[in-house]
Structure formats: C-alpha cells, structure tokens
Short mmCIF file of N, CA and C in Angstrom, two decimals:
data_model
loop_
_atom_site.label_atom_id
_atom_site.label_comp_id
_atom_site.label_asym_id
_atom_site.label_seq_id
_atom_site.Cartn_x
_atom_site.Cartn_y
_atom_site.Cartn_z
N UNK A 1 0.42 -12.56 1.69
CA UNK A 1 1.38 -11.55 1.32
C UNK A 1 0.62 -10.41 0.66
N UNK A 2 1.09 -9.21 0.87
CA UNK A 2 0.30 -8.08 0.41
C UNK A 2 0.48 -7.78 -1.08
N UNK A 3 -0.58 -7.26 -1.63
CA UNK A 3 -0.52 -6.59 -2.93
C UNK A 3 -0.92 -5.15 -2.64
N UNK A 4 -0.02 -4.23 -2.87
CA UNK A 4 -0.22 -2.84 -2.48
C UNK A 4 -0.30 -1.98 -3.74
N UNK A 5 -1.34 -1.15 -3.80
CA UNK A 5 -1.51 -0.19 -4.89
C UNK A 5 -1.44 1.22 -4.31
N UNK A 6 -0.57 2.02 -4.88
CA UNK A 6 -0.44 3.42 -4.48
C UNK A 6 -1.00 4.27 -5.62
N UNK A 7 -1.96 5.11 -5.30
CA UNK A 7 -2.55 6.04 -6.26
C UNK A 7 -2.12 7.45 -5.89
N UNK A 8 -1.58 8.18 -6.87
CA UNK A 8 -1.15 9.57 -6.67
C UNK A 8 -1.48 10.36 -7.93
N UNK A 9 -1.68 11.67 -7.80
CA UNK A 9 -1.86 12.48 -9.00
C UNK A 9 -0.60 12.42 -9.87
N UNK A 10 -0.81 12.37 -11.17
CA UNK A 10 0.28 12.27 -12.13
C UNK A 10 1.29 13.41 -11.92
N UNK A 11 2.57 13.03 -11.88
CA UNK A 11 3.64 14.01 -11.77
C UNK A 11 3.92 14.50 -10.37
N UNK A 12 3.23 13.96 -9.37
CA UNK A 12 3.41 14.49 -8.01
C UNK A 12 4.58 13.85 -7.26
N UNK A 13 5.10 12.75 -7.78
CA UNK A 13 6.24 12.10 -7.13
C UNK A 13 7.46 12.17 -8.04
N UNK A 14 8.52 12.81 -7.55
CA UNK A 14 9.76 12.75 -8.31
C UNK A 14 10.40 11.38 -8.06
N UNK A 15 11.45 11.08 -8.78
CA UNK A 15 12.06 9.74 -8.69
C UNK A 15 12.54 9.42 -7.28
N UNK A 16 13.11 10.40 -6.60
CA UNK A 16 13.62 10.18 -5.25
C UNK A 16 12.49 9.79 -4.28
N UNK A 17 11.37 10.51 -4.34
CA UNK A 17 10.24 10.19 -3.44
C UNK A 17 9.59 8.87 -3.83
N UNK A 18 9.51 8.60 -5.12
CA UNK A 18 8.95 7.32 -5.58
C UNK A 18 9.77 6.16 -5.02
N UNK A 19 11.09 6.27 -5.09
CA UNK A 19 11.96 5.20 -4.58
C UNK A 19 11.91 5.11 -3.06
N UNK A 20 11.81 6.25 -2.40
CA UNK A 20 11.73 6.26 -0.94
C UNK A 20 10.46 5.54 -0.47
N UNK A 21 9.34 5.84 -1.13
CA UNK A 21 8.08 5.18 -0.78
C UNK A 21 8.11 3.72 -1.21
N UNK A 22 8.50 3.47 -2.45
CA UNK A 22 8.51 2.11 -2.98
C UNK A 22 9.42 1.17 -2.23
N UNK A 23 10.52 1.69 -1.74
CA UNK A 23 11.46 0.85 -1.02
C UNK A 23 10.99 0.42 0.35
N UNK A 24 10.02 1.12 0.91
CA UNK A 24 9.58 0.83 2.28
C UNK A 24 8.15 0.33 2.41
N UNK A 25 7.28 0.72 1.49
CA UNK A 25 5.85 0.50 1.70
C UNK A 25 5.50 -0.97 1.89
N UNK A 26 5.93 -1.83 0.99
CA UNK A 26 5.60 -3.25 1.11
C UNK A 26 6.26 -3.87 2.34
N UNK A 27 7.50 -3.48 2.63
CA UNK A 27 8.19 -4.01 3.81
C UNK A 27 7.43 -3.70 5.09
N UNK A 28 6.91 -2.48 5.19
CA UNK A 28 6.16 -2.09 6.39
C UNK A 28 4.86 -2.86 6.50
N UNK A 29 4.19 -3.10 5.38
CA UNK A 29 2.95 -3.88 5.41
C UNK A 29 3.27 -5.32 5.81
N UNK A 30 4.35 -5.88 5.29
CA UNK A 30 4.75 -7.25 5.66
C UNK A 30 5.01 -7.34 7.16
N UNK A 31 5.68 -6.34 7.73
CA UNK A 31 5.93 -6.34 9.18
C UNK A 31 4.63 -6.34 9.96
N UNK A 32 3.68 -5.51 9.53
CA UNK A 32 2.39 -5.44 10.22
C UNK A 32 1.63 -6.75 10.11
N UNK A 33 1.76 -7.43 8.97
CA UNK A 33 1.09 -8.72 8.78
C UNK A 33 1.71 -9.82 9.64
N UNK A 34 2.98 -9.62 10.02
CA UNK A 34 3.70 -10.67 10.73
C UNK A 34 4.35 -11.66 9.78
N UNK A 35 4.54 -11.25 8.53
CA UNK A 35 5.15 -12.12 7.52
C UNK A 35 6.64 -12.24 7.76
N UNK A 36 7.22 -13.38 7.44
CA UNK A 36 8.67 -13.50 7.55
C UNK A 36 9.36 -12.64 6.49
N UNK A 37 10.52 -12.12 6.82
CA UNK A 37 11.26 -11.33 5.85
C UNK A 37 12.28 -12.24 5.17
N UNK A 38 11.79 -12.99 4.18
CA UNK A 38 12.68 -13.84 3.41
C UNK A 38 12.39 -13.67 1.92
N UNK A 39 13.22 -14.26 1.09
CA UNK A 39 13.09 -14.06 -0.35
C UNK A 39 11.75 -14.55 -0.88
N UNK A 40 11.26 -15.67 -0.38
CA UNK A 40 9.97 -16.20 -0.84
C UNK A 40 8.84 -15.23 -0.54
N UNK A 41 8.81 -14.69 0.69
CA UNK A 41 7.76 -13.74 1.07
C UNK A 41 7.87 -12.47 0.24
N UNK A 42 9.09 -11.98 0.04
CA UNK A 42 9.27 -10.75 -0.74
C UNK A 42 8.88 -10.96 -2.21
N UNK A 43 9.08 -12.16 -2.73
CA UNK A 43 8.80 -12.39 -4.15
C UNK A 43 7.31 -12.31 -4.48
N UNK A 44 6.45 -12.47 -3.47
CA UNK A 44 5.01 -12.40 -3.72
C UNK A 44 4.36 -11.20 -3.02
N UNK A 45 5.19 -10.24 -2.63
CA UNK A 45 4.71 -9.00 -1.99
C UNK A 45 4.99 -7.85 -2.95
N UNK A 46 3.94 -7.40 -3.62
CA UNK A 46 4.10 -6.45 -4.71
C UNK A 46 3.54 -5.08 -4.40
N UNK A 47 4.11 -4.08 -5.07
CA UNK A 47 3.61 -2.70 -5.03
C UNK A 47 3.54 -2.20 -6.47
N UNK A 48 2.42 -1.59 -6.82
CA UNK A 48 2.31 -0.89 -8.09
C UNK A 48 1.93 0.56 -7.81
N UNK A 49 2.48 1.46 -8.60
CA UNK A 49 2.19 2.88 -8.47
C UNK A 49 1.31 3.29 -9.64
N UNK A 50 0.15 3.84 -9.34
CA UNK A 50 -0.79 4.32 -10.35
C UNK A 50 -0.79 5.84 -10.31
N UNK A 51 -0.33 6.46 -11.38
CA UNK A 51 -0.38 7.91 -11.46
C UNK A 51 -1.65 8.30 -12.21
N UNK A 52 -2.49 9.04 -11.54
CA UNK A 52 -3.82 9.37 -12.04
C UNK A 52 -3.80 10.71 -12.78
N UNK A 53 -4.35 10.71 -13.99
CA UNK A 53 -4.37 11.93 -14.81
C UNK A 53 -5.26 13.02 -14.23
N UNK A 54 -6.41 12.64 -13.70
CA UNK A 54 -7.35 13.63 -13.17
C UNK A 54 -7.80 13.18 -11.78
N UNK A 55 -7.60 14.05 -10.81
CA UNK A 55 -7.95 13.73 -9.42
C UNK A 55 -8.91 14.81 -8.94
N UNK A 56 -10.10 14.40 -8.55
CA UNK A 56 -11.12 15.34 -8.11
C UNK A 56 -11.41 15.12 -6.63
N UNK A 57 -11.62 16.20 -5.91
CA UNK A 57 -12.04 16.16 -4.52
C UNK A 57 -13.23 17.09 -4.40
N UNK A 58 -14.36 16.55 -3.97
CA UNK A 58 -15.56 17.37 -3.81
C UNK A 58 -16.01 18.03 -5.10
N UNK A 59 -15.77 17.38 -6.22
CA UNK A 59 -16.19 17.92 -7.51
C UNK A 59 -15.23 18.93 -8.12
N UNK A 60 -14.10 19.17 -7.44
CA UNK A 60 -13.10 20.13 -7.92
C UNK A 60 -11.83 19.39 -8.28
N UNK A 61 -11.35 19.59 -9.51
CA UNK A 61 -10.10 18.95 -9.90
C UNK A 61 -8.94 19.61 -9.18
N UNK A 62 -8.05 18.79 -8.64
CA UNK A 62 -6.88 19.34 -7.98
C UNK A 62 -6.00 20.05 -9.00
N UNK A 63 -5.59 21.26 -8.71
CA UNK A 63 -4.73 21.97 -9.65
C UNK A 63 -3.33 21.35 -9.69
N UNK A 64 -2.68 21.47 -10.83
CA UNK A 64 -1.31 21.01 -10.98
C UNK A 64 -0.45 21.73 -9.96
N UNK A 65 0.42 20.99 -9.29
CA UNK A 65 1.32 21.58 -8.32
C UNK A 65 0.80 21.58 -6.89
N UNK A 66 -0.49 21.27 -6.69
CA UNK A 66 -1.01 21.18 -5.32
C UNK A 66 -0.38 19.97 -4.64
N UNK A 67 -0.20 20.07 -3.34
CA UNK A 67 0.36 18.94 -2.60
C UNK A 67 -0.47 17.69 -2.89
N UNK A 68 0.21 16.58 -3.16
CA UNK A 68 -0.53 15.39 -3.60
C UNK A 68 -1.42 14.79 -2.51
N UNK A 69 -2.46 14.15 -2.99
CA UNK A 69 -3.31 13.29 -2.17
C UNK A 69 -2.85 11.87 -2.45
N UNK A 70 -3.14 10.95 -1.55
CA UNK A 70 -2.74 9.57 -1.72
C UNK A 70 -3.89 8.64 -1.38
N UNK A 71 -3.98 7.56 -2.11
CA UNK A 71 -4.82 6.42 -1.73
C UNK A 71 -3.92 5.20 -1.82
N UNK A 72 -3.92 4.41 -0.77
CA UNK A 72 -3.15 3.17 -0.75
C UNK A 72 -4.12 2.04 -0.47
N UNK A 73 -4.16 1.07 -1.40
CA UNK A 73 -4.99 -0.13 -1.21
C UNK A 73 -4.07 -1.30 -0.93
N UNK A 74 -4.39 -2.01 0.13
CA UNK A 74 -3.60 -3.16 0.54
C UNK A 74 -4.49 -4.40 0.46
N UNK A 75 -4.14 -5.32 -0.41
CA UNK A 75 -4.89 -6.57 -0.54
C UNK A 75 -4.23 -7.66 0.28
N UNK A 76 -5.00 -8.29 1.15
CA UNK A 76 -4.48 -9.36 2.02
C UNK A 76 -5.48 -10.51 2.03
N UNK A 77 -5.02 -11.73 2.33
CA UNK A 77 -5.96 -12.85 2.42
C UNK A 77 -6.99 -12.62 3.52
N UNK A 78 -8.24 -12.88 3.21
CA UNK A 78 -9.32 -12.72 4.20
C UNK A 78 -9.04 -13.57 5.43
N UNK A 79 -9.36 -13.01 6.57
CA UNK A 79 -9.21 -13.74 7.82
C UNK A 79 -7.83 -13.64 8.45
N UNK A 80 -6.90 -12.96 7.78
CA UNK A 80 -5.55 -12.86 8.33
C UNK A 80 -5.33 -11.59 9.14
N UNK A 81 -6.32 -10.70 9.13
CA UNK A 81 -6.18 -9.41 9.81
C UNK A 81 -7.12 -9.32 11.00
N UNK A 82 -6.65 -8.70 12.06
CA UNK A 82 -7.52 -8.30 13.15
C UNK A 82 -7.39 -6.78 13.27
N UNK A 83 -8.12 -6.16 14.18
CA UNK A 83 -8.08 -4.70 14.29
C UNK A 83 -6.68 -4.18 14.58
N UNK A 84 -5.90 -4.89 15.40
CA UNK A 84 -4.54 -4.43 15.71
C UNK A 84 -3.66 -4.44 14.46
N UNK A 85 -3.74 -5.49 13.66
CA UNK A 85 -2.93 -5.55 12.44
C UNK A 85 -3.38 -4.50 11.43
N UNK A 86 -4.69 -4.31 11.30
CA UNK A 86 -5.18 -3.28 10.38
C UNK A 86 -4.72 -1.89 10.83
N UNK A 87 -4.82 -1.62 12.12
CA UNK A 87 -4.36 -0.33 12.67
C UNK A 87 -2.87 -0.15 12.40
N UNK A 88 -2.10 -1.21 12.59
CA UNK A 88 -0.65 -1.15 12.37
C UNK A 88 -0.35 -0.86 10.90
N UNK A 89 -1.08 -1.50 9.98
CA UNK A 89 -0.89 -1.23 8.55
C UNK A 89 -1.16 0.23 8.25
N UNK A 90 -2.28 0.75 8.73
CA UNK A 90 -2.64 2.15 8.46
C UNK A 90 -1.57 3.09 9.01
N UNK A 91 -1.11 2.85 10.22
CA UNK A 91 -0.09 3.71 10.82
C UNK A 91 1.22 3.63 10.05
N UNK A 92 1.64 2.43 9.67
CA UNK A 92 2.91 2.26 8.95
C UNK A 92 2.85 2.88 7.56
N UNK A 93 1.76 2.65 6.84
CA UNK A 93 1.62 3.22 5.50
C UNK A 93 1.64 4.75 5.57
N UNK A 94 0.90 5.31 6.51
CA UNK A 94 0.86 6.77 6.66
C UNK A 94 2.24 7.31 7.00
N UNK A 95 2.98 6.61 7.85
CA UNK A 95 4.33 7.05 8.23
C UNK A 95 5.27 7.05 7.02
N UNK A 96 5.19 6.02 6.19
CA UNK A 96 6.03 5.96 4.99
C UNK A 96 5.75 7.15 4.08
N UNK A 97 4.47 7.44 3.85
CA UNK A 97 4.11 8.57 3.00
C UNK A 97 4.58 9.89 3.61
N UNK A 98 4.37 10.07 4.91
CA UNK A 98 4.77 11.31 5.58
C UNK A 98 6.29 11.49 5.55
N UNK A 99 7.02 10.40 5.75
CA UNK A 99 8.49 10.49 5.74
C UNK A 99 9.04 10.91 4.38
N UNK A 100 8.29 10.64 3.32
CA UNK A 100 8.74 11.00 1.97
C UNK A 100 8.22 12.36 1.53
N UNK A 101 7.43 13.02 2.36
CA UNK A 101 6.77 14.27 1.96
C UNK A 101 7.52 15.48 2.52
N UNK A 102 7.40 16.60 1.81
CA UNK A 102 8.02 17.84 2.27
C UNK A 102 7.31 18.44 3.48
N UNK A 103 6.05 18.03 3.70
CA UNK A 103 5.25 18.57 4.80
C UNK A 103 4.60 17.40 5.55
N UNK A 104 5.38 16.65 6.32
CA UNK A 104 4.84 15.44 6.97
C UNK A 104 3.70 15.71 7.94
N UNK A 105 3.61 16.89 8.50
CA UNK A 105 2.55 17.20 9.46
C UNK A 105 1.16 17.14 8.82
N UNK A 106 1.08 17.34 7.51
CA UNK A 106 -0.23 17.34 6.86
C UNK A 106 -0.89 15.97 6.85
N UNK A 107 -0.15 14.92 7.18
CA UNK A 107 -0.73 13.58 7.21
C UNK A 107 -1.59 13.35 8.45
N UNK A 108 -1.65 14.34 9.33
CA UNK A 108 -2.58 14.28 10.46
C UNK A 108 -3.98 14.71 10.01
N UNK A 109 -4.10 15.24 8.78
CA UNK A 109 -5.38 15.67 8.22
C UNK A 109 -6.00 14.52 7.43
N UNK A 110 -7.29 14.34 7.56
CA UNK A 110 -7.99 13.26 6.85
C UNK A 110 -7.95 13.42 5.34
N UNK A 111 -7.77 14.63 4.86
CA UNK A 111 -7.85 14.88 3.43
C UNK A 111 -6.54 14.64 2.68
N UNK A 112 -5.54 14.08 3.33
CA UNK A 112 -4.24 13.88 2.69
C UNK A 112 -4.06 12.47 2.16
N UNK A 113 -4.38 11.47 2.96
CA UNK A 113 -4.13 10.08 2.54
C UNK A 113 -5.21 9.15 3.10
N UNK A 114 -5.64 8.23 2.25
CA UNK A 114 -6.57 7.19 2.66
C UNK A 114 -5.88 5.84 2.49
N UNK A 115 -6.12 4.94 3.42
CA UNK A 115 -5.60 3.57 3.33
C UNK A 115 -6.79 2.64 3.35
N UNK A 116 -6.91 1.81 2.32
CA UNK A 116 -7.99 0.83 2.23
C UNK A 116 -7.38 -0.55 2.35
N UNK A 117 -7.87 -1.34 3.29
CA UNK A 117 -7.41 -2.71 3.45
C UNK A 117 -8.50 -3.62 2.90
N UNK A 118 -8.16 -4.35 1.86
CA UNK A 118 -9.12 -5.21 1.18
C UNK A 118 -8.81 -6.67 1.50
N UNK A 119 -9.75 -7.31 2.18
CA UNK A 119 -9.63 -8.74 2.44
C UNK A 119 -10.08 -9.50 1.20
N UNK A 120 -9.18 -10.28 0.63
CA UNK A 120 -9.51 -11.07 -0.54
C UNK A 120 -10.01 -12.44 -0.09
N UNK A 121 -11.25 -12.78 -0.41
CA UNK A 121 -11.81 -14.06 0.04
C UNK A 121 -10.99 -15.26 -0.42
N UNK A 122 -10.95 -16.25 0.43
CA UNK A 122 -10.25 -17.50 0.11
C UNK A 122 -10.72 -18.01 -1.24
N UNK A 123 -9.79 -18.39 -2.07
CA UNK A 123 -10.12 -18.89 -3.41
C UNK A 123 -10.13 -17.81 -4.47
N UNK A 124 -9.92 -16.55 -4.09
CA UNK A 124 -9.93 -15.44 -5.06
C UNK A 124 -8.53 -14.95 -5.41
N UNK A 125 -7.51 -15.74 -5.08
CA UNK A 125 -6.14 -15.46 -5.51
C UNK A 125 -5.76 -16.56 -6.48
N UNK A 126 -4.94 -16.23 -7.45
CA UNK A 126 -4.48 -17.24 -8.39
C UNK A 126 -3.09 -16.94 -8.90
N UNK A 127 -2.34 -18.00 -9.20
CA UNK A 127 -1.01 -17.89 -9.80
C UNK A 127 -0.70 -19.22 -10.49
N UNK A 128 0.15 -19.17 -11.47
CA UNK A 128 0.54 -20.38 -12.22
C UNK A 128 -0.68 -21.09 -12.80
N UNK A 129 -1.76 -20.33 -13.06
CA UNK A 129 -2.96 -20.91 -13.63
C UNK A 129 -3.80 -21.70 -12.65
N UNK A 130 -3.54 -21.50 -11.34
CA UNK A 130 -4.26 -22.25 -10.32
C UNK A 130 -4.70 -21.32 -9.20
N UNK A 131 -5.74 -21.75 -8.48
CA UNK A 131 -6.16 -21.03 -7.27
C UNK A 131 -5.07 -21.19 -6.22
N UNK A 132 -4.75 -20.10 -5.53
CA UNK A 132 -3.78 -20.13 -4.45
C UNK A 132 -4.54 -19.87 -3.16
N UNK A 133 -4.40 -20.74 -2.21
CA UNK A 133 -5.08 -20.61 -0.92
C UNK A 133 -4.08 -20.12 0.14
N UNK A 134 -4.61 -19.63 1.24
CA UNK A 134 -3.75 -19.13 2.31
C UNK A 134 -2.74 -20.17 2.75
N UNK A 135 -3.17 -21.41 2.85
CA UNK A 135 -2.24 -22.48 3.27
C UNK A 135 -1.09 -22.64 2.27
N UNK A 136 -1.34 -22.39 0.97
CA UNK A 136 -0.29 -22.46 -0.04
C UNK A 136 0.73 -21.34 0.16
N UNK A 137 0.23 -20.14 0.47
CA UNK A 137 1.10 -19.00 0.70
C UNK A 137 1.96 -19.25 1.95
N UNK A 138 1.34 -19.75 3.01
CA UNK A 138 2.07 -20.03 4.25
C UNK A 138 3.17 -21.06 4.00
N UNK A 139 2.86 -22.10 3.27
CA UNK A 139 3.85 -23.14 2.96
C UNK A 139 5.01 -22.57 2.15
N UNK A 140 4.69 -21.70 1.18
CA UNK A 140 5.74 -21.10 0.34
C UNK A 140 6.69 -20.25 1.16
N UNK A 141 6.14 -19.35 1.98
CA UNK A 141 7.02 -18.44 2.73
C UNK A 141 7.72 -19.15 3.89
N UNK A 142 7.11 -20.20 4.43
CA UNK A 142 7.77 -20.94 5.50
C UNK A 142 8.99 -21.70 4.98
N UNK A 143 8.91 -22.14 3.72
CA UNK A 143 10.03 -22.86 3.11
C UNK A 143 11.18 -21.90 2.78
N UNK A 144 10.84 -20.59 2.71
CA UNK A 144 11.87 -19.59 2.45
C UNK A 144 12.24 -19.53 1.00
#
C-alpha cells in the first residue's frame, strides 16, 4: 500500500485544491498498484502534504505567488512495481495535479512536477512495533 508525500511551496494550495488533490492522489496510486479498493487497503494508504518554506530552483528562490512546483514521493514495497505500473503511477499522479491546477497544460513541462517512486526493501516497513512484510500487507487487504 502506498505512502504518498506531496511537497509544495508554502501557501500555494488553497483548501479547495488541497482537498481535490488529497481526495484523489492515494486512490489513483492504489489503482495503478492493482490494490483492492476496500477499507483495509485504504486504512494503510496514506498521504501527507508538506508545505515547504523555501523552494529553490537552479539556485533561485521561487518568488511568492509563482505557479507552484510539485514533488510527489510514492513509497511502495520493493518488487511490487514493474515499468508499466511505475508509468501508470507517474501518469495518474501528474493528472491529479493538473486537474487541480489553474493551468493544467503546464504539466507537460518537466519543470512543473516530479514524481519519485521509492521501493522500500522488504523488512523496512513496520507497524504495531513489528516488521511488516509484503505477505502481511497482502493478507490484511485480502481479508478486507
């Protein structure tokens, strides 16, 4: 199940856009992963929004009011992704961001949004004070 981090310059998302992105981003990643859409899967699929005080590009701080840049990091269990799933995640994440933006065409530019997919090695997830393995996650979401 994904752990998604959205990084944006502080103050660049009003409440409406935050909710529009937050309401869809994890769901779209779950679809790309092939995860079941049930309460168990949703309960361990998280999104956090990080508003960054200072955002620099090429050594220049972005001025207040400039169209926001985005970085989205998606953490998934290692070995669960192939190139098609990774491509699907990148396309879905970019679409969610573009749909919430006043200028969706700018997402065709490389300088608008980056998506990083991080494979977390087996044994590097934990919950309830214990290591959680991929088989544990599969069993949890299969039970619903």
